[in-house]
Coordinates of C-alpha atoms in Angstrom, one line a residue:
X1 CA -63.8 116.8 -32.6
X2 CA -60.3 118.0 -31.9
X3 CA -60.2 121.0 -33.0
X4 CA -59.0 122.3 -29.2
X5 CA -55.6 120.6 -30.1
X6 CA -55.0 123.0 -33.0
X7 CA -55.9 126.1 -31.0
X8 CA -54.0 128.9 -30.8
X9 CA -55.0 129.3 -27.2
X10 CA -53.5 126.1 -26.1
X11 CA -50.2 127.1 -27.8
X12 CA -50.2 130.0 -25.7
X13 CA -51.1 128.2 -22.8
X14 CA -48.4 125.6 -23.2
X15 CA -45.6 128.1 -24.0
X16 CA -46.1 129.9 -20.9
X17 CA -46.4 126.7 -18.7
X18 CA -43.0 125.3 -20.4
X19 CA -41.2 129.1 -19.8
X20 CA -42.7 129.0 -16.7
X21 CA -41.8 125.5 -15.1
X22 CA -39.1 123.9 -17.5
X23 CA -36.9 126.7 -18.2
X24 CA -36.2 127.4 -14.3
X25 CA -35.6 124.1 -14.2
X26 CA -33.3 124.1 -16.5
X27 CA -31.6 127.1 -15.7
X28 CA -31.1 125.4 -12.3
X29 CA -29.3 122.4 -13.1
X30 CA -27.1 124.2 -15.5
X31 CA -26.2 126.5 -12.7
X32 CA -25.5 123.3 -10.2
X33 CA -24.2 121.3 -13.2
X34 CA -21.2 124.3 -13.5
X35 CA -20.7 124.6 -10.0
X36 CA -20.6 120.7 -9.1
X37 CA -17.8 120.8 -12.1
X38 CA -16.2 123.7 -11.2
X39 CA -16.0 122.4 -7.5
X40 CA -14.8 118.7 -8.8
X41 CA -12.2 120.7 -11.0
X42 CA -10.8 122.7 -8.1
X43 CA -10.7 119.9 -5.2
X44 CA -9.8 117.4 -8.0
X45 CA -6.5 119.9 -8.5
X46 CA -6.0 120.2 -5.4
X47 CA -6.4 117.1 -4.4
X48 CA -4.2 115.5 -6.9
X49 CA -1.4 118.3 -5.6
X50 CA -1.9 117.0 -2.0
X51 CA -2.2 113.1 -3.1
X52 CA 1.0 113.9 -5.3
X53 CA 3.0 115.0 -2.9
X54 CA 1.7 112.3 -0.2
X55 CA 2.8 109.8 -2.6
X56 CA 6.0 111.6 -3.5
X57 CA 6.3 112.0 0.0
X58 CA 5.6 107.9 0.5
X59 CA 8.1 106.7 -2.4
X60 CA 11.1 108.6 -0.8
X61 CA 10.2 106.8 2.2
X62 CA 10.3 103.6 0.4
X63 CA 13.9 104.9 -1.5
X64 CA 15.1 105.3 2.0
X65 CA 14.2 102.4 2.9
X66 CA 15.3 99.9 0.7
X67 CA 18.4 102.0 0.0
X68 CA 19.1 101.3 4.2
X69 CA 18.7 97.6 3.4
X70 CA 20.9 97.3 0.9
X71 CA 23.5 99.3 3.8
X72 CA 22.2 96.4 6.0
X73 CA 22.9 94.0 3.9
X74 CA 26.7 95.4 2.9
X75 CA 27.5 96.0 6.6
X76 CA 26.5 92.2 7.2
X77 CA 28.7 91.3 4.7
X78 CA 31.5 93.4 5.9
X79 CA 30.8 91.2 9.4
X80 CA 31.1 88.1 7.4
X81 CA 34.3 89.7 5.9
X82 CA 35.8 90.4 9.2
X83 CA 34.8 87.4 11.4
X84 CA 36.3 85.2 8.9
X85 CA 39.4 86.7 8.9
X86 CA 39.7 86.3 12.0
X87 CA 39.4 83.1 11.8
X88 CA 42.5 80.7 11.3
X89 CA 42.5 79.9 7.2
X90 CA 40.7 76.3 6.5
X91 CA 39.2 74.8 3.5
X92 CA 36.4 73.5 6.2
X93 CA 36.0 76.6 7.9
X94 CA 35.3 78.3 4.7
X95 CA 33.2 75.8 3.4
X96 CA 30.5 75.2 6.3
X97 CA 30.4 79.4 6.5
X98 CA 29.7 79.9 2.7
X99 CA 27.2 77.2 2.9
X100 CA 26.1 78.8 5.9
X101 CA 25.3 82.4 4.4
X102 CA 22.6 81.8 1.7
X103 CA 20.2 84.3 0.4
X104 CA 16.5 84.1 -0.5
X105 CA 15.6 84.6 -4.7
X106 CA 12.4 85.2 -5.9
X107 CA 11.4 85.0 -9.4
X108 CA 9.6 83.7 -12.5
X109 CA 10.8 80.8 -14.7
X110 CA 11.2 80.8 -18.5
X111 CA 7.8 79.0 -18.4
X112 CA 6.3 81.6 -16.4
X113 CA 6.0 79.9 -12.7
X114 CA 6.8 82.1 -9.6
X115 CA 9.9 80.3 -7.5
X116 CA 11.7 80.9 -4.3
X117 CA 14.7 79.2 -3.7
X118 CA 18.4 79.6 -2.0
X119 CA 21.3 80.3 -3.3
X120 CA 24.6 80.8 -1.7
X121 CA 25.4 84.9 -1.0
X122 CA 29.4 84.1 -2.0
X123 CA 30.6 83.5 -5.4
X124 CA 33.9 82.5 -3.8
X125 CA 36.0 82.3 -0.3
X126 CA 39.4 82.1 -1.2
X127 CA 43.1 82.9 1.0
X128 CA 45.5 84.5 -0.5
X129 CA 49.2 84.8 0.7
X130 CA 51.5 87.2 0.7
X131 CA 52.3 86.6 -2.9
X132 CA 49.2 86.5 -4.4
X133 CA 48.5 82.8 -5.2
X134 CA 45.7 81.4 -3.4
X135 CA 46.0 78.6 -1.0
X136 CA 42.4 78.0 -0.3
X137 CA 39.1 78.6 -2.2
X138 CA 35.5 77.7 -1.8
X139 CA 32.9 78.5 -4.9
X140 CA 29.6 78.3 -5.5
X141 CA 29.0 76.0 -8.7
X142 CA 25.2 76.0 -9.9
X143 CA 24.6 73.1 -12.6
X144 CA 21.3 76.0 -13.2
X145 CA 22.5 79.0 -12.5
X146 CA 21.1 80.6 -10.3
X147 CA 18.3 77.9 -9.4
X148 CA 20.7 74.6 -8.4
X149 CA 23.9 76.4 -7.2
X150 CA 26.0 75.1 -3.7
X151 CA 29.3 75.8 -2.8
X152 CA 32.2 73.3 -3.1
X153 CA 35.5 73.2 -2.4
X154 CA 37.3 74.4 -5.3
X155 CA 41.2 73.2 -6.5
X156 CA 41.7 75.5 -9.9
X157 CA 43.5 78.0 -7.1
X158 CA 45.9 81.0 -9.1
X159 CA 48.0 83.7 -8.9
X160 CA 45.7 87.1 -8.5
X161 CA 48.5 89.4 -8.9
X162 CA 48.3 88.5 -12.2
X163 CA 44.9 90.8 -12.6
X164 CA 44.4 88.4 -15.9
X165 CA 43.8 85.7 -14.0
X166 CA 41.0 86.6 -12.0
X167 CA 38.1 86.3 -12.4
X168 CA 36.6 88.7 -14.5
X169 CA 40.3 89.5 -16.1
X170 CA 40.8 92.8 -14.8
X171 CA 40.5 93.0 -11.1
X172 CA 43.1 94.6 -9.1
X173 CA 41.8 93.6 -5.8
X174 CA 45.0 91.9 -4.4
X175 CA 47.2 94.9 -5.1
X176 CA 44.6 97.6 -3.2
X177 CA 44.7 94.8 -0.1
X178 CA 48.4 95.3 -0.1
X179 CA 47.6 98.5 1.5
X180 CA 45.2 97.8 4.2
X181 CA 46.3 97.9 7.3
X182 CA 44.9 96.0 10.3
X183 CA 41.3 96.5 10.8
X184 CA 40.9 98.2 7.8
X185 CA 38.8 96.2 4.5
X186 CA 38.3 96.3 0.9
X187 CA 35.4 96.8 -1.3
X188 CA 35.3 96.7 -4.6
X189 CA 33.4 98.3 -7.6
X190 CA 30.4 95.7 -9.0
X191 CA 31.6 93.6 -12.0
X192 CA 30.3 91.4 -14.3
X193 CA 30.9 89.7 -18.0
X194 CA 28.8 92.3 -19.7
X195 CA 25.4 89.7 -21.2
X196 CA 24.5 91.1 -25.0
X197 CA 21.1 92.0 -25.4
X198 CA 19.6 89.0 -27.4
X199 CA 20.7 86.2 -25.2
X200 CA 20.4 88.9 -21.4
X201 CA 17.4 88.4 -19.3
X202 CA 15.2 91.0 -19.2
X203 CA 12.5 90.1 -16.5
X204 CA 9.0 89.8 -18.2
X205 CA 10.5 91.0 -21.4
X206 CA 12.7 87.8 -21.9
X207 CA 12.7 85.6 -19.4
X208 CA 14.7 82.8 -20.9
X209 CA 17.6 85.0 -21.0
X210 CA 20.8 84.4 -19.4
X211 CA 20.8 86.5 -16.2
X212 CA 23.8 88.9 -15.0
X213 CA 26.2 87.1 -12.7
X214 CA 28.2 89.9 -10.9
X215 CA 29.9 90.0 -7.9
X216 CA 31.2 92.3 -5.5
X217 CA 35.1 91.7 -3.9
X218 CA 35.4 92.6 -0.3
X219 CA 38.8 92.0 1.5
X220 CA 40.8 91.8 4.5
X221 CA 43.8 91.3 5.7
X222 CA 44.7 88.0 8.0
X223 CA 46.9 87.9 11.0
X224 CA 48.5 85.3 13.0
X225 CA 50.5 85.9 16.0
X226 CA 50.9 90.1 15.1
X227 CA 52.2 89.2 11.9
X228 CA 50.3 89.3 8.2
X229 CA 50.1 86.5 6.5
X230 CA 48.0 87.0 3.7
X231 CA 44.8 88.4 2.5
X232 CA 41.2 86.9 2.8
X233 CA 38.9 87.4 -0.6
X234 CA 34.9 87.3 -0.3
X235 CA 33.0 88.0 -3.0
X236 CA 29.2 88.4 -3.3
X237 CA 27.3 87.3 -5.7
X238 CA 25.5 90.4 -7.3
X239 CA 22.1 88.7 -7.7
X240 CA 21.7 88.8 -3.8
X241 CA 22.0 92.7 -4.3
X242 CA 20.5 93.0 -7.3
X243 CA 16.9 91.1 -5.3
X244 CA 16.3 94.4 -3.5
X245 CA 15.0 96.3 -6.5
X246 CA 14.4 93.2 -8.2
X247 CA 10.5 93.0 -6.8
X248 CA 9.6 97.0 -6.8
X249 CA 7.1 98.6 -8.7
X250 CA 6.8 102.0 -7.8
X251 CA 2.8 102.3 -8.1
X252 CA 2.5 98.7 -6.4
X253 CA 2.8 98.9 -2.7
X254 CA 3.1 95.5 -2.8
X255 CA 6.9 93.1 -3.6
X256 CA 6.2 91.6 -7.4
X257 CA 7.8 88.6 -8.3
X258 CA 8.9 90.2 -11.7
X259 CA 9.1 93.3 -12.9
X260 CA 8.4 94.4 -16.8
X261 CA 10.3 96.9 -17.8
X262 CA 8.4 97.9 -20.8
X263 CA 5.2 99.1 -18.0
X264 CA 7.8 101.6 -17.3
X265 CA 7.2 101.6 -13.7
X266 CA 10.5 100.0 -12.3
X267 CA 13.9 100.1 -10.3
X268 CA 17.6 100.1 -10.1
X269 CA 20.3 100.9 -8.5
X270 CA 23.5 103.0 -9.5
X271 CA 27.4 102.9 -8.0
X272 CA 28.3 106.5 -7.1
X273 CA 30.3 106.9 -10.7
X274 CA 26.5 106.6 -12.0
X275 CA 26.9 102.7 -14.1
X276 CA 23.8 100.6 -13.6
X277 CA 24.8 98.1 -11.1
X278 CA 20.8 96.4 -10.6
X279 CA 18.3 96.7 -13.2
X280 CA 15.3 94.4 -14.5
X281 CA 16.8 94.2 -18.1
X282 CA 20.1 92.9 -17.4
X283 CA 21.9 94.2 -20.9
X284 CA 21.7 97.3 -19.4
X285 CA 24.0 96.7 -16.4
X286 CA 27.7 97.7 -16.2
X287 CA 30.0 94.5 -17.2
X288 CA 33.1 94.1 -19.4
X289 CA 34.4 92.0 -22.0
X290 CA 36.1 88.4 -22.1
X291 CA 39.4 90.4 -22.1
X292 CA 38.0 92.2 -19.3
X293 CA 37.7 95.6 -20.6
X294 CA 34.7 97.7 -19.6
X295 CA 32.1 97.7 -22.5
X296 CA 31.1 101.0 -23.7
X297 CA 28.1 102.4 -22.4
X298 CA 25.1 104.1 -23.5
X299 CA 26.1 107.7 -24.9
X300 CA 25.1 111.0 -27.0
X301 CA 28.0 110.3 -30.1
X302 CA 26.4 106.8 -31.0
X303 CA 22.9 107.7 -30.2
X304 CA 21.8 106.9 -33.6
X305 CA 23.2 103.5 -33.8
X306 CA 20.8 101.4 -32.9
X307 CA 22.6 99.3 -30.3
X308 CA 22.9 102.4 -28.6
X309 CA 19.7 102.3 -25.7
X310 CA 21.0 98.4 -25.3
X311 CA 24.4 98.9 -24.1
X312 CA 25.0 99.1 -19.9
X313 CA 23.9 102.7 -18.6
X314 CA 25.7 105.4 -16.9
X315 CA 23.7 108.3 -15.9
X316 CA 26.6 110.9 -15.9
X317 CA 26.3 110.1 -20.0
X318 CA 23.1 110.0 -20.3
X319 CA 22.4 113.8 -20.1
X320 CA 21.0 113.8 -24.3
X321 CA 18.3 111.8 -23.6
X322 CA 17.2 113.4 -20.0
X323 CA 19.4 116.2 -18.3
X324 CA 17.7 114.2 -14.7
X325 CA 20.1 111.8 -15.2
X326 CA 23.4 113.3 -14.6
X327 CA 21.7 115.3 -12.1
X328 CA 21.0 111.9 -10.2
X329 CA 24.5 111.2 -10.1
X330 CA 25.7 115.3 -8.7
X331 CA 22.5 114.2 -6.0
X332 CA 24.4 111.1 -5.2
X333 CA 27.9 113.0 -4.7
X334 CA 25.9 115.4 -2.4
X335 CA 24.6 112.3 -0.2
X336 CA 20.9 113.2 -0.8
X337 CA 17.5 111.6 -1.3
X338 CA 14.7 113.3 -3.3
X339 CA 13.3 113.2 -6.4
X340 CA 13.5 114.6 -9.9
X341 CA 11.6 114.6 -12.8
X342 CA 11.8 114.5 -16.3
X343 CA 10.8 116.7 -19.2
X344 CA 7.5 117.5 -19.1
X345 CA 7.2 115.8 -15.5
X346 CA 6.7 112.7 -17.8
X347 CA 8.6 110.6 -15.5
X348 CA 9.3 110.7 -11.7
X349 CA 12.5 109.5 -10.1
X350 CA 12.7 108.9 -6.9
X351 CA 16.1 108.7 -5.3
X352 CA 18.1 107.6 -2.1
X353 CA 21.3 107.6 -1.3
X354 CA 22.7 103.9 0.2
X355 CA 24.8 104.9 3.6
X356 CA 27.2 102.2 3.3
X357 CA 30.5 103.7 4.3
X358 CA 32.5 100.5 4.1
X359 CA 36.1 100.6 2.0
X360 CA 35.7 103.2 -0.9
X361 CA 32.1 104.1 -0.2
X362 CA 33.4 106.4 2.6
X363 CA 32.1 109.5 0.4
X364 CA 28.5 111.5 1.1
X365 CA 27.6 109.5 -2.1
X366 CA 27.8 106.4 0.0
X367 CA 27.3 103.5 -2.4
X368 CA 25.1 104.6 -4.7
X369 CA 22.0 105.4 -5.4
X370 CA 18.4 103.3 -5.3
X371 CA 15.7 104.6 -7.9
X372 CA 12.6 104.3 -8.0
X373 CA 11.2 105.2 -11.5
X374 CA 8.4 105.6 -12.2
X375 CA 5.6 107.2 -14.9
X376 CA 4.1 110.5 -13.4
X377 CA 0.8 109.6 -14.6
X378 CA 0.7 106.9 -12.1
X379 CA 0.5 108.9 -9.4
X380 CA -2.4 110.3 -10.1
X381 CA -4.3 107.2 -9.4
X382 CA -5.8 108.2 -6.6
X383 CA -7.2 111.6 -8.1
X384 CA -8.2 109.7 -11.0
X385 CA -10.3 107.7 -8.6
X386 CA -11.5 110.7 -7.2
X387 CA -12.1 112.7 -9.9
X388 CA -13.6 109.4 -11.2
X389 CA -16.3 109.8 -8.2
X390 CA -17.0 113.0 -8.9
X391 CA -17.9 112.0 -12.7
X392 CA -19.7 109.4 -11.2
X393 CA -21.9 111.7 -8.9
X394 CA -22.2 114.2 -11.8
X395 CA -23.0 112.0 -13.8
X396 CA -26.0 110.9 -11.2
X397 CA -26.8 114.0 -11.6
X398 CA -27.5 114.5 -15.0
X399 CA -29.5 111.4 -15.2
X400 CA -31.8 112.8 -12.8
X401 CA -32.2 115.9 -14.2
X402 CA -32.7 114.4 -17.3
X403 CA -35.8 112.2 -16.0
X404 CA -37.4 115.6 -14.0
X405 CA -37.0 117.4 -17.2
X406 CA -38.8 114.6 -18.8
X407 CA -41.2 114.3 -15.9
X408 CA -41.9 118.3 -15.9
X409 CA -42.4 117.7 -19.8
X410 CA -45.2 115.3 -19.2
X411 CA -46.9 116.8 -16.6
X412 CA -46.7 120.2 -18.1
X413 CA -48.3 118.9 -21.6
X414 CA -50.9 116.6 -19.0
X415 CA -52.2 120.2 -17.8
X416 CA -51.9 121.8 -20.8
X417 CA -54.2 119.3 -22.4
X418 CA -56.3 119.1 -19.0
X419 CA -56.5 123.1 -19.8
X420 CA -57.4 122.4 -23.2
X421 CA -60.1 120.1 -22.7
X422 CA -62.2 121.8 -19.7
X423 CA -61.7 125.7 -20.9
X424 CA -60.0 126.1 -24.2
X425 CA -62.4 123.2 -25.8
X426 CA -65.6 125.1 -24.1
X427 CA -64.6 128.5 -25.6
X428 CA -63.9 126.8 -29.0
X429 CA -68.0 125.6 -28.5
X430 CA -69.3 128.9 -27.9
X431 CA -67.2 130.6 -30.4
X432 CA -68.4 128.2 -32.8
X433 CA -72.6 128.9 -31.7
X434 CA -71.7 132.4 -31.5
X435 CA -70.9 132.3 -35.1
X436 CA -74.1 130.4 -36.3
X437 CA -76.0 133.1 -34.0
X438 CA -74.2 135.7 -35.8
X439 CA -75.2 134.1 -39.4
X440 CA -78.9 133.1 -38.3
X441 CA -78.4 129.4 -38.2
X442 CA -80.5 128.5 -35.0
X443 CA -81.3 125.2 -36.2
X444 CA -77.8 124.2 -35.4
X445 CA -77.9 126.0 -32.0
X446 CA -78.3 123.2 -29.8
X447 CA -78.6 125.4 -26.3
X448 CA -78.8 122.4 -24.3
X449 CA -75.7 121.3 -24.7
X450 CA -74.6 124.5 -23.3
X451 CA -75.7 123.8 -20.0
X452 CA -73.2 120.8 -20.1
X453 CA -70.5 122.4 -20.4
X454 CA -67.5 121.9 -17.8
X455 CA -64.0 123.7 -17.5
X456 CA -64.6 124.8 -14.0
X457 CA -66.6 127.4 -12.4
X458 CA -65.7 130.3 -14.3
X459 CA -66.2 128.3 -18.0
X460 CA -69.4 127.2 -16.7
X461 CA -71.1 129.9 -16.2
X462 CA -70.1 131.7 -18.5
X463 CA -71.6 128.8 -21.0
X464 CA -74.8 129.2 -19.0
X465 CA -74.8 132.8 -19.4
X466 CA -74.6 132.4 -23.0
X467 CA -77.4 130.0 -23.1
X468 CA -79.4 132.3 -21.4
X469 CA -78.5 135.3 -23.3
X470 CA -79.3 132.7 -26.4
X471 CA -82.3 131.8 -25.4
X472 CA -83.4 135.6 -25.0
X473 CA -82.0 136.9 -28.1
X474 CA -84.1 134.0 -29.9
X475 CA -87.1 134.7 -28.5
X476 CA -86.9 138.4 -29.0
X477 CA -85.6 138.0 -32.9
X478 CA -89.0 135.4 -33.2
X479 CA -90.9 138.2 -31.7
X480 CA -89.5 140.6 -33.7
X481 CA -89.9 138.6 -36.6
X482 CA -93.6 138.2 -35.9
X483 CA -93.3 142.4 -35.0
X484 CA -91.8 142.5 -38.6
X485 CA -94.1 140.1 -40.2
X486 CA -97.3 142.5 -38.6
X487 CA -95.9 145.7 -40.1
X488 CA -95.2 144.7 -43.5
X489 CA -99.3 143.7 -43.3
X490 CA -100.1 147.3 -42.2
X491 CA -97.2 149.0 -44.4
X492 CA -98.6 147.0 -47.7
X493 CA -102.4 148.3 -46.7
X494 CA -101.3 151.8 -45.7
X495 CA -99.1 151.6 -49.4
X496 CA -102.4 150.4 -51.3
X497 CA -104.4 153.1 -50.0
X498 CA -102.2 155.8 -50.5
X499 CA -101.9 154.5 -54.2
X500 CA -105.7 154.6 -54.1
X501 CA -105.6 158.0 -53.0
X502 CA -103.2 158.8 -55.4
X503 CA -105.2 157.2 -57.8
X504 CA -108.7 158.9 -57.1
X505 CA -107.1 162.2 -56.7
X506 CA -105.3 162.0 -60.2
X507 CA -106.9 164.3 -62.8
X508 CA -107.2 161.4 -65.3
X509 CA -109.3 159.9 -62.7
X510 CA -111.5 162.9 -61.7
X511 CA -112.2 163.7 -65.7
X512 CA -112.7 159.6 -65.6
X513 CA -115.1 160.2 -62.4
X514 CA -117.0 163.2 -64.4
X515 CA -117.5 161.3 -68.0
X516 CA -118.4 158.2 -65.9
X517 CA -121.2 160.1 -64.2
X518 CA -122.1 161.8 -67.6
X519 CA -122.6 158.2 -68.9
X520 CA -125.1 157.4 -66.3
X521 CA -126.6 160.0 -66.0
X522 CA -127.8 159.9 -69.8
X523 CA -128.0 156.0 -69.4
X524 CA -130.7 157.0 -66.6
X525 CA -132.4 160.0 -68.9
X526 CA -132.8 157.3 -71.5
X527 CA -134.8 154.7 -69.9
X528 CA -136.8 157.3 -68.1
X529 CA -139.0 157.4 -71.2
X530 CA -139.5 154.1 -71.8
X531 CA -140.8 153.1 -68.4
X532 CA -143.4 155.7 -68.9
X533 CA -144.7 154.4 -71.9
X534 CA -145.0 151.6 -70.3

């Protein structure tokens, strides 16, 4: 019944449909498959070039910016520093000022809750005279440092020119103020007690640590009447400093209210010599010992010990593990802002120089440096959305040419079958009567069924045609039959007579013919007598 399905015919006729519909098809979207790829490849490159250097471009900005605010912020204290010593030296005086200047703090508790809070910007306001013992000091005592912290007047006052009795043991502030001259002010290099790594805060990494209490000493001289009479101390606590890289992320536009240094997508800040004065794990900042000595910093001869990466940092040492570091520092000398990037362009430092000139900081390299550091791979983000779009859309794209495929695949095996039924199904019918024609089988030529034949015009009439030509070659093979039928009658009569002929003519039968007639003839002379007698 379905013998169409297995003809050769219809293979034929489906190949060349499927060459002739699918394979353009799919010679098309391979073609616009390549080129949408090829096109997302280039204008993702490019793109990510251009977005790069936009957001290169945008984090300098952002270097700049905050390295001008911590400037601000210095030459605010340096107007603290100089209105105050102008001011005739008084416990009061110094107290209702230091509890005047306080300092916003943002960060996240040991049990993980975001705080703001104040805290005093001064460590301690002290006078010293001529001599080096201090007559007046103010502190700021925190019973939770740096959460509950207030300043108070404070009576443990001591001789400075002994350097071991300041404050960090070491600090040769009084003798440098000795020098200044009227007008002119002090600043000091960041210190700290130096905070070992298991018991340091380290921002998300530990918060329960014990965070970095630095300051910074700033100092003027005090006049009365013309004549010196000693020395006015400020010094800042390093925390207020240490807030303005405290809350970047590089990648996040946005201030965060901790930083995890492990995301490796920080900052910090350097002093022009290159020590880490601000960073989000605190072990890593410059500090020195009880004894006030400066603790030994990262370097290349104990770089396989394993306290080695969580010592304090100094970039100008740091050179084994990235040769951008010291090259930070030579930046810093030279006053610029920039970036630079590590091996591999693995990592992405962006710099700025801080234009505080006050004291010391006089140089091009101002105080320091800001940092932004960040992983390269993050500022892609925005080509990885876009190439993300792109294989998206391509995507799309494939899908849909997928389901036309598909849809071709149908509708070409639909016609194919269509095909099949009204003209390869017909010619399969008139091969098969053509055959039982051939082999004289009319009793299974149906000729009727001819006439019913569809598969278009063409099919049609050809089936009629071959009925009719049927029909015709029946009747004249039955006629001829009959024809036949006739002249083996006449052929068998004519063959009998001849054999008669043969026969008669024979010379058996002719001496047969004679003796016969001999026999009769005496058979008449015989009786001849007889009837006369009678």
């Amino acid at each position: 019944m379905f013998r169409w399905l297995t003809s050769g015919l219809l293979l034929r006729i489906l190949s060349a449909l499927l060459i002739v519909s699918v394979v353009p098809i799919y010679a098309i979207i391979t073609f616009t498959q390549q080129t949408y790829q090829d096109t997302q490849t280039e204008v993702v490159t490019q793109s990510q070039q251009a977005l790069d250097e936009k957001a290169i471009q945008g984090l300098e900005a952002r270097a700049i910016v905050l390295a001008n605010s911590v400037a601000d912020f210095l030459g605010k204290r340096e107007d603290d520093l100089r209105f105050l010593a102008s001011q005739t030296p008084d416990a009061q005086t110094y107290m209702n000022f230091g509890t005047a200047q306080s300092g916003d703090l943002w960060t996240i508790t040991s049990g993980g809750v975001a705080r703001r809070f104040k805290m005093p910007i001064y460590r301690e306001i002290a006078f010293v005279d001529l001599s080096g013992q201090e007559q007046i000091k103010v502190s700021n005592e925190c019973k939770e440092y740096p959460f509950t912290c207030g300043m108070v007047e404070d009576n443990q006052v001591k001789d400075v020119s002994r350097v071991t009795n300041t404050l960090y043991k070491s600090e040769t502030y009084f003798y440098e103020s000795k020098k200044l001259k009227d007008g002119e002010i002090y600043v000091g290099s960041p210190i700290g007690f130096r905070l070992p790594p298991e018991v340091a805060y380290a921002s998300a990494q530990y918060r329960p640590g014990e965070r970095y209490r630095g300051i910074l000493r700033m100092t003027a001289p005090v006049f009365e009447n013309g004549k010196r009479i000693g020395t006015l101390v400020m010094a800042v606590e390093m925390l207020h400093l240490m807030e303005f890289t405290a809350h970047v992320a590089p990648s996040n536009p946005l201030p965060q209210a901790e930083i995890d240094a492990r995301e490796a997508d920080f900052s910090y800040m350097i002093n022009p010599v290159g020590w880490a004065i601000s960073h989000p794990r605190h072990f890593n900042i410059y500090g020195v010992d009880e004894n006030g000595k400066p603790v030994k910093g990262i370097s290349e001869e104990d770089k396989d010990q394993a306290d080695n990466l969580f010592r304090p940092g100094n970039l100008s040492q740091m050179g084994f593990i990235d040769p951008a570091f010291p090259k930070l520092v030579l930046q810093n000398q030279q006053g610029k802002n920039g970036t630079l990037w590590t091996r591999e362009n693995q990592r992405a430092l962006i710099y700025a120089t801080i234009p505080y000139k006050g004291g010391q900081y006089s140089t091009a390299a101002g105080f320091g440096l800001v940092i932004l550091s960040t992983d390269g791979g993050r500022l892609h983000v925005d080509a990885e959305v876009l190439s993300k779009q792109f294989d998206n859309k391509l995507e799309d794209l494939s899908k849909f040419s997928y389901q036309l495929i598909t849809v071709t695949l149908v509708a070409v095996l639909f016609l194919a079958v269509l095909l099949a039924r009204t003209i390869v199904s017909p010619i399969l019918r008139l091969t098969s009567l053509a055959r039982w024609i051939e082999a004289g089988q009319w009793q299974k030529v149906d000729t009727t069924t001819l006439d019913k034949v569809g598969g278009g015009a063409e099919v049609g009439q050809l089936a009629r045609v071959f009925a009719s030509m049927t029909k015709q070659v029946y009747v004249r093979e039955t006629e001829l039959r009959k024809q036949v039928e006739g002249l083996k009658i006449v052929i068998d009569e004519t063959r009998r007579k001849k054999a008669v002929e043969e026969i008669t003519e024979s010379e058996f039968f002719q001496s047969l013919t004679e003796r016969a007639a001999k026999i009769r003839q005496k058979q008449r002379s015989s009786r001849t007598p007889d009837t006369d007698k009678k």
